[in-house]
Short mmCIF file of C-alpha atoms in Angstrom, two decimals:
data_model
loop_
_atom_site.label_atom_id
_atom_site.label_comp_id
_atom_site.label_asym_id
_atom_site.label_seq_id
_atom_site.Cartn_x
_atom_site.Cartn_y
_atom_site.Cartn_z
CA MET A 1 118.46 86.82 65.73
CA ASP A 2 117.41 90.50 65.55
CA ALA A 3 114.03 91.79 64.45
CA ASN A 4 115.24 93.11 61.10
CA THR A 5 116.58 89.69 60.13
CA LEU A 6 113.31 88.06 61.11
CA LEU A 7 111.38 90.67 59.15
CA ASN A 8 113.28 89.75 56.03
CA LYS A 9 112.73 86.04 56.64
CA ARG A 10 108.99 85.82 56.77
CA PRO A 11 108.05 82.22 56.11
CA SER A 12 105.85 81.25 53.22
CA GLU A 13 102.17 80.60 53.76
CA VAL A 14 100.12 77.47 53.11
CA SER A 15 96.50 76.39 53.42
CA VAL A 16 95.03 74.04 56.01
CA GLU A 17 94.54 71.49 53.27
CA VAL A 18 98.20 70.43 53.54
CA LEU A 19 97.50 68.85 56.96
CA ASP A 20 96.70 65.21 57.53
CA PRO A 21 92.98 64.48 58.11
CA GLU A 22 93.27 64.16 61.92
CA HIS A 23 95.08 67.47 62.44
CA TYR A 24 92.94 69.11 59.77
CA HIS A 25 89.59 68.26 61.39
CA VAL A 26 90.75 69.39 64.85
CA LEU A 27 91.87 72.76 63.48
CA VAL A 28 88.73 73.35 61.41
CA LYS A 29 86.57 72.48 64.40
CA ALA A 30 88.51 74.92 66.59
CA ILE A 31 88.01 77.73 64.06
CA ARG A 32 84.28 77.11 63.82
CA ASN A 33 83.93 76.96 67.61
CA ILE A 34 85.61 80.28 68.20
CA LEU A 35 83.60 81.98 65.44
CA SER A 36 80.38 80.72 67.02
CA THR A 37 80.84 82.84 70.16
CA GLU A 38 78.77 85.97 70.70
CA LEU A 39 81.85 88.20 70.75
CA ALA A 40 82.97 86.82 67.39
CA GLU A 41 79.52 87.45 65.95
CA LEU A 42 79.51 91.07 67.12
CA SER A 43 83.05 91.60 65.86
CA ILE A 44 82.19 90.28 62.41
CA ALA A 45 79.03 92.40 62.33
CA GLN A 46 80.94 95.61 63.12
CA LEU A 47 83.53 94.87 60.42
CA ILE A 48 80.68 94.39 57.94
CA ASP A 49 79.02 97.60 59.20
CA GLY A 50 82.19 99.60 58.59
CA LEU A 51 82.27 101.37 61.98
CA PRO A 52 82.61 99.90 65.48
CA LEU A 53 80.08 100.47 68.21
CA MET A 54 80.66 103.54 70.33
CA ILE A 55 80.79 101.49 73.56
CA TRP A 56 83.48 99.20 72.12
CA VAL A 57 85.65 102.19 71.24
CA PHE A 58 85.31 103.60 74.75
CA GLU A 59 86.24 100.23 76.24
CA GLY A 60 89.61 100.24 74.48
CA ARG A 61 92.74 102.01 75.67
CA GLY A 62 93.81 105.03 73.64
CA CYS A 63 90.30 106.27 72.94
CA LEU A 64 90.33 109.72 71.30
CA LEU A 65 86.63 110.36 71.08
CA GLY A 66 85.86 113.89 72.19
CA LYS A 67 82.84 116.12 72.35
CA GLY A 68 81.21 116.38 68.97
CA HIS A 69 82.80 113.24 67.50
CA PRO A 70 80.49 111.50 64.98
CA MET A 71 81.14 108.14 66.67
CA LEU A 72 79.19 109.30 69.71
CA GLU A 73 76.03 108.76 67.71
CA HIS A 74 76.95 105.24 66.57
CA GLU A 75 75.32 103.36 69.42
CA ASN A 76 73.79 100.61 67.29
CA LEU A 77 74.76 98.67 64.19
CA CYS A 78 73.14 99.28 60.89
CA GLU A 79 70.16 97.16 60.01
CA GLY A 80 71.13 93.77 58.61
CA ALA A 81 74.68 93.70 60.08
CA ILE A 82 73.97 90.84 62.49
CA GLU A 83 72.19 88.79 59.82
CA GLN A 84 75.07 89.16 57.41
CA ALA A 85 77.54 88.21 60.15
CA ARG A 86 75.67 84.97 60.86
CA LEU A 87 75.45 84.17 57.17
CA PHE A 88 79.18 84.69 56.77
CA ARG A 89 79.94 82.45 59.74
CA ASP A 90 77.72 79.62 58.57
CA THR A 91 79.08 79.61 55.03
CA PHE A 92 82.71 80.28 55.87
CA ASP A 93 85.29 77.86 54.47
CA PRO A 94 88.53 77.75 56.49
CA ALA A 95 90.38 76.46 53.43
CA ILE A 96 90.65 80.01 52.12
CA LEU A 97 92.86 80.99 55.05
CA GLN A 98 96.65 81.05 54.83
CA PHE A 99 99.04 80.14 57.66
CA SER A 100 102.77 80.18 58.21
CA SER A 101 104.42 77.06 56.82
CA LYS A 102 106.69 76.77 59.88
CA VAL A 103 103.76 76.88 62.31
CA MET A 104 101.79 74.39 60.22
CA GLN A 105 104.74 72.02 60.16
CA ALA A 106 105.19 72.25 63.94
CA TYR A 107 101.48 71.56 64.41
CA GLN A 108 101.63 68.61 62.01
CA ASP A 109 104.63 67.10 63.84
CA SER A 110 103.07 67.33 67.30
CA GLY A 111 101.16 64.42 68.76
CA ILE A 112 97.43 64.79 69.33
CA GLY A 113 96.82 65.83 72.93
CA SER A 114 100.42 66.83 73.71
CA ARG A 115 101.25 70.25 75.13
CA GLU A 116 103.00 71.22 71.90
CA PHE A 117 99.87 70.22 69.97
CA LYS A 118 97.66 72.35 72.21
CA MET A 119 99.95 75.35 71.97
CA ARG A 120 100.09 75.18 68.19
CA LEU A 121 96.32 74.67 67.98
CA VAL A 122 95.70 77.88 69.95
CA GLU A 123 98.25 79.74 67.83
CA LEU A 124 96.64 78.66 64.55
CA THR A 125 93.17 79.50 65.86
CA ALA A 126 94.30 83.00 66.84
CA VAL A 127 95.86 83.47 63.40
CA ALA A 128 92.59 82.29 61.82
CA VAL A 129 90.58 84.92 63.74
CA HIS A 130 93.14 87.53 62.69
CA ASN A 131 92.92 86.52 59.01
CA VAL A 132 89.11 86.47 59.06
CA ALA A 133 89.14 90.06 60.31
CA VAL A 134 91.58 90.98 57.54
CA LEU A 135 89.21 89.57 54.91
CA LEU A 136 86.20 91.36 56.36
CA TYR A 137 88.02 94.69 56.69
CA GLN A 138 89.06 94.51 53.05
CA LYS A 139 85.61 93.43 51.85
CA GLN A 140 83.57 96.04 50.04
CA PRO A 141 81.01 97.51 50.14
CA LYS A 142 80.22 98.29 53.78
CA LEU A 143 76.86 99.18 55.22
CA HIS A 144 78.24 102.70 55.77
CA SER A 145 79.50 104.53 52.73
CA GLN A 146 83.23 104.92 52.33
CA GLU A 147 82.89 108.72 52.48
CA GLU A 148 81.11 108.50 55.83
CA ILE A 149 83.71 106.09 57.18
CA ASP A 150 86.60 108.30 56.10
CA ALA A 151 84.99 111.42 57.59
CA THR A 152 84.42 109.67 60.89
CA VAL A 153 87.92 108.23 61.10
CA SER A 154 89.68 111.47 60.17
CA TRP A 155 87.56 113.73 62.41
CA THR A 156 89.63 115.82 64.82
CA MET A 157 88.59 118.24 67.51
CA PRO A 158 89.82 121.79 66.76
CA PRO A 159 92.32 123.41 69.13
CA ARG A 160 90.62 124.98 72.12
CA TRP A 161 90.95 126.16 75.68
CA ILE A 162 89.95 123.60 78.28
CA ALA A 163 88.79 124.76 81.70
CA ASP A 164 87.06 122.02 83.58
CA ASP A 165 87.28 120.11 86.85
CA GLY A 166 88.41 123.27 88.60
CA LEU A 167 91.82 123.13 86.90
CA LYS A 168 93.76 125.99 85.40
CA PRO A 169 92.64 126.61 81.79
CA ARG A 170 94.97 125.01 79.28
CA TRP A 171 95.33 125.15 75.53
CA GLU A 172 94.87 121.79 73.82
CA GLU A 173 96.10 121.23 70.31
CA ASP A 174 94.34 118.90 67.94
CA ILE A 175 95.38 115.25 68.31
CA GLU A 176 96.04 113.20 65.25
CA PRO A 177 93.42 110.44 65.10
CA HIS A 178 94.20 106.76 64.74
CA PRO A 179 94.28 105.52 61.13
CA THR A 180 91.31 103.24 61.85
CA LEU A 181 88.75 102.82 64.58
CA PHE A 182 89.34 99.06 64.65
CA TYR A 183 92.58 99.09 66.61
CA HIS A 184 94.53 97.80 69.57
CA VAL A 185 96.53 100.75 70.86
CA ASN A 186 99.80 98.76 70.98
CA TYR A 187 99.45 97.35 67.44
CA LEU A 188 99.24 100.35 65.14
CA ASP A 189 102.44 99.86 63.11
CA HIS A 190 100.54 99.21 59.89
CA ASP A 191 103.51 100.30 57.78
CA ARG A 192 105.31 97.04 58.60
CA TYR A 193 102.33 94.71 58.36
CA THR A 194 101.67 92.57 55.29
CA HIS A 195 98.07 93.75 54.88
CA GLY A 196 98.48 97.24 56.36
CA LEU A 197 95.45 98.57 58.20
CA ALA A 198 93.65 95.28 57.70
CA ASP A 199 96.19 93.65 60.04
CA VAL A 200 95.48 96.37 62.61
CA ALA A 201 91.84 95.28 62.49
CA GLY A 202 92.99 91.68 62.85
CA TYR A 203 94.74 92.42 66.17
CA TRP A 204 91.62 94.30 67.27
CA ALA A 205 89.49 91.22 66.59
CA GLU A 206 91.83 88.97 68.60
CA ASP A 207 91.64 91.30 71.56
CA ARG A 208 87.85 91.58 71.45
CA ILE A 209 87.20 87.85 71.07
CA PHE A 210 89.93 86.13 73.11
CA GLY A 211 90.57 88.89 75.63
CA GLY A 212 93.93 89.95 74.21
CA VAL A 213 96.34 89.55 71.34
CA VAL A 214 97.64 85.97 71.61
CA LEU A 215 101.41 85.84 72.15
CA PHE A 216 103.90 83.08 72.94
CA ASP A 217 107.27 82.59 74.55
CA ARG A 218 109.42 81.95 71.49
CA GLY A 219 112.55 80.95 73.40
CA GLU A 220 116.04 81.28 72.00
CA SER A 221 115.22 80.06 68.50
CA ALA A 222 112.39 82.63 68.04
CA TYR A 223 110.12 79.83 66.71
CA GLU A 224 109.30 77.93 69.90
CA CYS A 225 105.93 77.88 71.60
CA ASN A 226 106.71 77.44 75.28
CA ASP A 227 104.04 79.47 77.12
CA ILE A 228 100.97 81.45 76.09
CA TYR A 229 100.41 85.12 76.96
CA PHE A 230 97.68 87.68 76.32
CA HIS A 231 98.16 91.38 75.60
CA SER A 232 94.84 92.97 76.52
CA GLY A 233 93.70 96.30 75.08
CA ARG A 234 90.71 97.02 77.33
CA VAL A 235 90.92 100.17 79.40
CA LYS A 236 89.77 98.33 82.54
CA GLY A 237 92.37 95.61 82.11
CA THR A 238 96.08 95.58 82.70
CA PHE A 239 98.37 97.14 80.11
CA ARG A 240 101.03 94.50 80.84
CA ILE A 241 101.47 91.20 79.02
CA TRP A 242 100.27 88.39 81.26
CA LYS A 243 100.60 84.63 81.23
CA LEU A 244 97.52 82.43 81.23
CA LEU A 245 96.98 80.10 84.16
CA ASP A 246 97.01 76.39 83.46
CA SER A 247 93.28 76.29 84.20
CA GLN A 248 92.62 79.09 81.70
CA PHE A 249 94.73 77.42 79.04
CA ASP A 250 93.11 74.02 79.59
CA GLY A 251 89.63 75.57 79.45
CA LEU A 252 90.45 77.34 76.20
CA VAL A 253 91.79 74.15 74.58
CA SER A 254 88.79 72.14 75.79
CA PHE A 255 86.44 74.66 74.21
CA LEU A 256 88.30 74.65 70.90
CA MET A 257 88.36 70.84 70.71
CA SER A 258 84.78 70.26 71.87
CA ASP A 259 82.46 68.59 69.34
CA ASP A 260 79.35 70.51 70.33
CA VAL A 261 79.42 74.07 71.64
CA THR A 262 77.23 73.98 74.75
CA PRO A 263 75.44 77.02 76.24
CA ARG A 264 77.89 76.72 79.16
CA PRO A 265 81.36 76.34 77.68
CA PRO A 266 84.28 75.33 79.94
CA ILE A 267 85.51 78.91 79.78
CA SER A 268 83.85 82.25 79.16
CA PHE A 269 85.05 84.89 76.75
CA PRO A 270 86.77 87.23 76.93
CA ILE A 271 89.53 85.74 79.07
CA LEU A 272 90.80 88.54 81.29
CA ALA A 273 93.60 88.77 83.83
CA SER A 274 92.87 88.55 87.52
CA ARG A 275 95.04 88.87 90.60
CA ASP A 276 95.90 85.19 90.18
CA ASN A 277 97.69 85.97 86.92
CA GLY A 278 100.81 87.19 88.64
CA HIS A 279 103.26 86.28 85.87
CA ARG A 280 103.42 89.52 83.88
CA HIS A 281 105.85 91.60 81.87
CA ASP A 282 105.95 95.18 80.72
CA PRO A 283 105.36 95.42 76.95
CA TRP A 284 108.95 96.48 76.21
CA ASP A 285 110.45 93.81 78.49
CA ALA A 286 108.32 91.10 76.90
CA ILE A 287 109.51 91.55 73.33
CA ALA A 288 113.00 92.96 73.95
CA LEU A 289 114.18 90.76 76.82
CA HIS A 290 112.00 87.65 76.97
CA ASN A 291 111.14 86.96 73.29
CA ILE A 292 107.41 87.04 73.99
CA TYR A 293 105.49 87.79 70.78
CA ARG A 294 103.76 85.96 67.96
CA ASP A 295 105.57 87.67 65.11
CA PRO A 296 108.71 89.77 65.67
CA TRP A 297 107.43 92.55 63.39
CA GLU A 298 104.12 93.06 65.18
CA ARG A 299 105.36 95.91 67.42
CA LYS A 300 108.09 98.49 67.14
CA PHE A 301 110.18 98.96 70.23
CA PRO A 302 113.15 101.25 70.92
CA ASP A 303 116.61 100.02 71.81
CA THR A 304 116.23 101.20 75.41
CA LYS A 305 113.19 100.94 77.61
CA PRO A 306 111.20 104.19 77.60
CA GLU A 307 110.53 105.99 80.84
CA GLU A 308 107.24 105.25 82.53
CA TRP A 309 104.66 107.97 82.10
CA ARG A 310 102.64 106.60 85.00
CA ASN A 311 103.59 108.11 88.36
CA VAL A 312 101.55 105.54 90.31
CA ARG A 313 101.63 101.77 90.11
CA SER A 314 98.35 100.01 90.80
CA ILE A 315 97.70 96.56 92.20
CA GLY A 316 95.69 95.81 89.05
CA ASP A 317 98.83 96.09 86.93
CA TYR A 318 101.32 94.88 89.54
CA PRO A 319 99.58 92.29 91.73
CA GLU A 320 102.85 91.56 93.53
CA LEU A 321 102.38 94.90 95.31
CA ARG A 322 99.47 93.37 97.22
CA ASP A 323 101.79 90.80 98.77
CA ALA A 324 104.25 93.53 99.69
CA PHE A 325 101.49 95.59 101.33
CA ASN A 326 100.28 92.55 103.26
CA GLU A 327 103.78 91.82 104.54
CA ILE A 328 104.16 95.38 105.77
CA THR A 329 100.71 95.42 107.37
CA ASN A 330 101.05 92.03 109.06
CA TYR A 331 104.65 92.48 110.15
CA LYS A 332 105.34 91.37 113.70
CA PRO A 333 108.75 91.70 115.36
CA GLU A 334 110.43 88.49 116.36
CA GLU A 335 111.06 89.68 119.93
CA PRO A 336 108.55 92.04 121.56
CA PHE A 337 109.91 94.97 123.51
CA ASN A 338 108.51 96.77 126.54
CA VAL A 339 107.75 100.46 126.55
CA THR A 340 107.71 102.18 129.94
CA LEU A 341 106.07 105.50 130.59
CA ASP A 342 107.82 107.88 133.00
CA TYR A 343 107.11 111.46 133.94
CA ASP A 344 109.55 114.28 134.40
CA LYS A 345 109.43 116.92 137.14
CA ASN A 346 107.10 119.02 135.02
CA GLY A 347 104.58 116.22 134.73
CA LEU A 348 105.30 115.52 131.07
CA PRO A 349 105.54 111.88 129.91
CA ILE A 350 108.89 110.45 128.89
CA VAL A 351 108.70 107.47 126.53
CA SER A 352 111.83 105.38 126.47
CA LYS A 353 112.74 101.91 125.29
CA ARG A 354 114.59 99.97 127.93
CA VAL A 355 116.44 96.82 126.99
CA ARG A 356 118.81 95.07 129.28
CA VAL A 357 122.34 94.83 128.09
CA SER A 358 122.32 91.17 129.06
CA GLU A 359 119.62 90.59 126.44
CA LEU A 360 121.85 91.73 123.61
CA SER A 361 122.79 89.06 121.11
CA ASP A 362 126.25 87.60 120.86
CA ASP A 363 126.67 89.31 117.50
CA ASP A 364 126.03 92.69 119.06
CA MET A 365 128.37 92.03 121.97
CA SER A 366 131.08 90.75 119.68
CA GLN A 367 131.67 94.29 118.47
CA ALA A 368 133.92 95.04 121.43
CA SER A 369 137.13 94.85 119.42
CA SER A 370 136.00 97.71 117.17
CA GLY A 371 134.85 99.88 120.03
CA LYS A 372 131.18 99.42 119.33
CA ARG A 373 130.25 97.53 122.47
CA ARG A 374 130.46 100.57 124.66
CA LYS A 375 128.36 102.48 122.15
CA ILE A 376 125.67 99.79 122.20
CA GLU A 377 125.53 99.80 126.00
CA ASP A 378 125.41 103.59 126.15
CA GLU A 379 122.48 103.65 123.76
CA PHE A 380 120.41 101.48 126.11
CA ARG A 381 121.55 103.21 129.31
CA LYS A 382 120.72 106.68 128.20
CA THR A 383 118.54 108.73 130.54
CA PRO A 384 116.46 111.73 129.60
CA PRO A 385 118.70 114.81 129.31
CA PRO A 386 118.60 117.24 132.27
CA HIS A 387 116.40 120.23 131.86
CA SER A 388 118.29 123.34 130.90
CA PRO A 389 117.89 126.37 133.22
CA PRO A 390 115.15 128.77 132.15
CA LEU A 391 116.15 131.76 130.13
CA LEU A 392 115.92 135.28 131.47
CA ASP A 393 112.43 136.74 131.57
CA SER A 394 110.98 133.29 130.92
CA PRO A 395 108.09 132.00 133.06
CA PRO A 396 108.98 129.52 135.80
CA PRO A 397 108.50 125.85 134.92
CA LEU A 398 105.26 124.13 135.76
CA GLY A 399 105.14 122.94 139.41
CA SER A 400 108.15 125.01 140.59
CA PRO A 401 107.87 126.84 143.95
CA PRO A 402 107.17 130.57 143.91
CA PRO A 403 110.30 132.75 143.69
CA LEU A 404 111.79 134.12 146.91
CA SER A 405 111.14 137.78 147.61
CA SER A 406 114.11 140.09 147.61
CA PRO A 407 115.79 140.44 151.03
CA PRO A 408 115.18 143.69 152.88
CA ARG A 409 117.76 146.37 152.24
CA LEU A 410 118.83 149.00 154.78
CA HIS A 411 118.08 152.63 153.89
CA SER A 412 115.36 151.52 151.50
CA PRO A 413 112.31 153.72 151.19
CA GLU A 414 110.09 150.93 152.52
CA SER A 415 109.37 150.89 156.25
CA LEU A 416 110.30 147.81 158.21
CA GLU A 417 108.01 146.65 160.96
CA LEU A 418 109.89 144.89 163.76
CA LEU A 419 108.70 141.47 164.70
CA SER A 420 107.53 140.90 168.24
CA SER A 421 109.24 137.55 168.39
CA VAL A 422 112.99 137.28 168.62
CA ASP A 423 115.20 134.54 167.21
CA GLU A 424 116.88 132.17 169.60
CA ASN A 425 120.35 133.53 168.81
CA PRO A 426 119.74 137.15 167.94
CA ARG A 427 122.39 139.54 166.79
CA GLU A 428 122.22 142.93 168.53
CA THR A 429 122.75 146.41 167.08
CA LEU A 430 123.23 149.77 168.78
CA LEU A 431 120.49 152.26 168.13
CA PRO A 432 121.89 155.78 168.65
CA GLN A 433 119.67 158.38 170.15
CA THR A 434 119.95 160.96 167.42
CA SER A 435 120.81 160.92 163.76
CA THR A 436 120.74 163.31 160.89
CA GLN A 437 119.74 160.61 158.39
CA SER A 438 116.21 159.83 157.50
CA PRO A 439 114.87 156.80 159.38
CA VAL A 440 115.00 153.52 157.59
CA ALA A 441 113.53 151.03 160.05
CA THR A 442 110.83 152.80 162.02
CA SER A 443 107.74 151.65 163.72
CA PRO A 444 104.48 152.93 162.42
CA ARG A 445 103.68 154.10 165.97
CA SER A 446 106.76 156.39 166.31
CA SER A 447 105.15 159.52 164.92
CA ARG A 448 105.60 161.64 168.08
CA PRO A 449 108.27 164.35 168.19
CA PRO A 450 111.53 163.35 169.93
CA ASN A 451 111.39 166.10 172.67
CA SER A 452 107.85 165.44 173.75
CA PRO A 453 107.16 164.21 177.27
CA ASN A 454 106.23 160.87 175.90
CA SER A 455 109.21 160.60 173.63
CA PRO A 456 110.26 157.01 172.95
CA LYS A 457 113.11 155.45 174.74
CA GLN A 458 116.14 154.27 172.89
CA ALA A 459 116.01 150.53 172.70
CA LYS A 460 118.39 147.72 172.01
CA VAL A 461 116.64 145.62 169.39
CA SER A 462 117.54 142.09 168.38
CA LEU A 463 117.22 141.65 164.61
CA PRO A 464 116.54 138.30 162.99
CA GLU A 465 119.45 136.49 161.41
CA SER A 466 118.23 137.11 157.86
CA ILE A 467 118.08 140.89 158.38
CA SER A 468 121.31 141.25 160.31
CA HIS A 469 123.15 139.25 157.69
CA HIS A 470 122.14 141.72 155.00
CA ALA A 471 123.01 144.63 157.21
CA GLU A 472 126.65 143.68 157.11
CA HIS A 473 126.79 144.03 153.34
CA VAL A 474 124.70 147.14 152.74
CA PRO A 475 126.79 150.29 152.22
CA GLY A 476 124.29 152.55 153.97
CA ASN A 477 125.98 154.88 156.51
CA LEU A 478 129.27 152.99 156.46
CA ASP A 479 132.33 154.49 158.13
CA ILE A 480 135.30 152.98 156.30
CA GLY A 481 137.82 154.13 158.93
CA SER A 482 136.08 152.74 161.99
CA LYS A 483 134.37 149.95 160.12
CA GLU A 484 131.16 150.70 161.96
CA ILE A 485 127.62 150.57 160.74
CA VAL A 486 125.45 153.32 162.17
CA THR A 487 121.75 152.67 162.43
CA GLU A 488 118.94 155.11 163.07
CA PRO A 489 116.81 155.48 166.23
CA VAL A 490 113.66 153.46 166.51
CA SER A 491 110.67 154.35 168.65
CA VAL A 492 109.64 151.72 171.15
CA ASP A 493 106.43 151.41 173.08
CA SER A 494 106.36 151.90 176.84
CA ASP A 495 105.85 148.22 177.46
CA CYS A 496 109.42 147.38 176.44
CA PRO A 497 111.82 146.24 179.20
CA GLU A 498 113.47 148.97 181.29
CA ASN A 499 116.98 147.62 180.86
CA ILE A 500 117.09 148.45 177.18
CA LYS A 501 120.21 150.48 176.67
CA GLU A 502 121.92 152.12 173.83
CA SER A 503 124.14 149.74 171.91
CA ARG A 504 126.65 150.06 169.11
CA PHE A 505 127.38 147.19 166.69
CA THR A 506 130.72 147.05 164.96
CA THR A 507 131.84 144.95 162.05
CA GLY A 508 134.47 143.38 164.24
CA GLY A 509 131.79 141.67 166.31
CA THR A 510 132.43 143.61 169.59
CA ARG A 511 129.81 145.57 171.46
CA SER A 512 130.25 148.70 173.63
CA GLU A 513 127.76 150.27 175.96
CA GLU A 514 127.55 153.87 176.99
#
């Protein structure tokens, strides 16, 4: 049954006097007990005053009080408000209240002490608090004048630039105020309520006294009373609709049915959600999907769920996130794995996970038919990739040996000093006596002129293997026709052996003596 059909089928209302004596006395006692609480006394006093306390407005969600609002000065109630509230409570007659005939019939048919009886008792008590607030909101005169009340309710902050908290200045338009200051932010559809704004104040009173607007799981028939939920309007409470724990429900029923209200009741008011109240629903889901409400006309809701304006979900609203965080934090793998630390040739650590192929599960190894077995084995047998050769003009890697110096080249401008030691298998070259070329390999001590009395003797010199090897490939004084390499004379000290003769080295490997 849709909401429009239910709106057009509002049941008739009856007084508590239609009940049998046993059910009547239990309900009247429950109404008196709830009105005797301190929160009920303050709520009644504010309705008599005409304006709520500033702190109570700030405690509710949807507060629009800004700088300069007249409500900021309403920190205390007018004189005589508390006294009138107590007088009203003591002289109040529940017989003047009207209740739904369907709910009264369900309460009458339930057995005393049954779960159905308790559910209906809480429902009727919540409706009684709501109706009391309706009567007080409509009662005139108030302690504040009606002109003062209207000016306070309709006050709006003019449009202005806002530049605070280090943010970029922004232009803020005036915000339309709520139609009354006695409101629950989710129950402002006064145009569909029987008593208009007075019903808005009734939902406010439920929230302030019980801890939330009292709702029920109506089931498929829309008239059942399966479970009890609260819809809290406090800014420090959850915005979601939450189910009462069995202990909370039992404590509430025990308080309502108690003969004498003790200083320490079985439950304290208001009843607020804690992390133990994990059964919750978003407001749209509750009424649109789960039939959780007290009256189907109490809240308007679109056909589709609106997008969330919150970009962060808190544990206070979604306590199931705490369990998810704990599972992630306390996660431990079923099979531990070993991590070995190796070092490459540059001394840098290599972290790799090594798992034996034999330790793979049968499920992993059963992938052979699809060609995945080889891939699994290759993944675990991978070795660190070889280091790529350094780029040109890049510094040598850390720990590499110094680069080799360039081999000596014949006919280079640098002088070559002959070593005194000779290799075991030297290769000999012929040093001609004269040459027109500039000397390439000369001794630093051969500065004397060639025709002097002490002119150096021509010597046959054995060059080391490294030098003679390069001499074969240097195109110095190379005769292409004879394939001979001609070297320049070298001065030799007098202590050289006498049998040094002039030699000629050819590329063919033969030697001739003159």
